[in-house]
Amino acid sequence: MDVEDTHTHSHGHVDDHTHTHGHSHDHEHTHAHISQDDHDHSHTHTHLEGAEYVGADGKKYHSHDGLAPHTHEPLESPGFYSRRAPPLLTRDFQERAFTIGIGGPVGTGKTALMLALCEALRDKYSLAAVTNDIFTEEDGEFLVKHGALAPERICAVQTGGCPHAAIREDISINLGPLEELSQSFKADILLCESGGDNLAANFSRELADYIIYIIDVSGGDKIPRKGGPGITQADLLVINKTDLAEAVGADLKVMERDSIRMRDGGPFVFAQVKHGVGVSDIVGHVLKAYKKSTVSS
């Protein structure tokens, strides 16, 4: 039987009010703007828990553990940068501003990169940010605590399930807040941080116009050659915390060699985001993509 739950998210507006949207999940999501006054948006959508069906793309989809329908079919290869999904040509940046998706495993520095990008871009561009955590609002609170942006420009989403579902299979939980923030603040650039996930996680092009995947050296110098869509198909790979390489026995030359090979010539940056090393290079890649997309639109 179909189980229909609502999930709410709070936003920083003066008046309390409720929005209802006509799609349904059998799982709960919450997201909140980090501010004093909240109002609720209730979404209802229904999926059959445990059901399996063949999608329009010919793949088998199912739903479990409160997640939206998704597929676990094996990938045929680690992927190729040159064959990655291109940005959508039909994007309406008036409806939702140019969106940067930042993904990567837990603890690699995604939120630190969010902070660094906000600090580098906020004086010239109107920004807003959405963070994803499974059960907390910790990453959003980190950005507020460190003054990344005004609190009302930051929205913390609780995905309540596998982080990749919220950036790939069921992006509505992020699209809603991003569109609201874009309209409320006439944003030029939006930042969307995924919850920590594995190397197979990557953003849907319907959500992210530019994708950054961040790893760090503490996972070992083998990580780039392990491949996966995050490594191979992100628009930019960031290899963070290079200052820890010697301590953990990671060889940066090996990581460089394997990144060149696995990314099929795609760009990557060695960084120490917390210390500002490599950040200007990352910003340069972001602004190049932003200007190219928005001018051509």
PDB file of N, CA and C in Angstrom, residues 34 39 105 117 164 200 222 231 253:
ATOM      1  N   ILE A  34      18.300  29.135   8.073  1.00  0.00           N
ATOM      2  CA  ILE A  34      18.837  29.377   9.404  1.00  0.00           C
ATOM      3  C   ILE A  34      18.516  30.804   9.808  1.00  0.00           C
ATOM      4  N   HIS A  39       8.391  29.488   8.364  1.00  0.00           N
ATOM      5  CA  HIS A  39       7.076  29.045   7.937  1.00  0.00           C
ATOM      6  C   HIS A  39       7.253  27.671   7.306  1.00  0.00           C
ATOM      7  N   PRO A 105      33.032  12.526  -0.597  1.00  0.00           N
ATOM      8  CA  PRO A 105      32.881  11.719   0.615  1.00  0.00           C
ATOM      9  C   PRO A 105      32.813  12.569   1.883  1.00  0.00           C
ATOM     10  N   LEU A 117      34.226  29.619  -1.159  1.00  0.00           N
ATOM     11  CA  LEU A 117      33.608  30.192  -2.355  1.00  0.00           C
ATOM     12  C   LEU A 117      32.732  31.392  -1.997  1.00  0.00           C
ATOM     13  N   HIS A 164      22.909  10.689  -2.087  1.00  0.00           N
ATOM     14  CA  HIS A 164      22.886  10.793  -3.547  1.00  0.00           C
ATOM     15  C   HIS A 164      21.473  10.897  -4.096  1.00  0.00           C
ATOM     16  N   ALA A 200      30.590   6.978  -6.419  1.00  0.00           N
ATOM     17  CA  ALA A 200      29.617   6.843  -7.506  1.00  0.00           C
ATOM     18  C   ALA A 200      28.602   7.984  -7.518  1.00  0.00           C
ATOM     19  N   LYS A 222      45.358   6.173  -3.611  1.00  0.00           N
ATOM     20  CA  LYS A 222      44.651   5.281  -4.537  1.00  0.00           C
ATOM     21  C   LYS A 222      43.305   5.831  -4.984  1.00  0.00           C
ATOM     22  N   ILE A 231      34.614  11.067  -9.509  1.00  0.00           N
ATOM     23  CA  ILE A 231      36.004  11.303  -9.908  1.00  0.00           C
ATOM     24  C   ILE A 231      36.106  11.673 -11.385  1.00  0.00           C
ATOM     25  N   LYS A 253      52.341  12.810  -6.451  1.00  0.00           N
ATOM     26  CA  LYS A 253      52.675  12.547  -7.854  1.00  0.00           C
ATOM     27  C   LYS A 253      51.837  11.393  -8.398  1.00  0.00           C
TER      28      LYS A 253
END
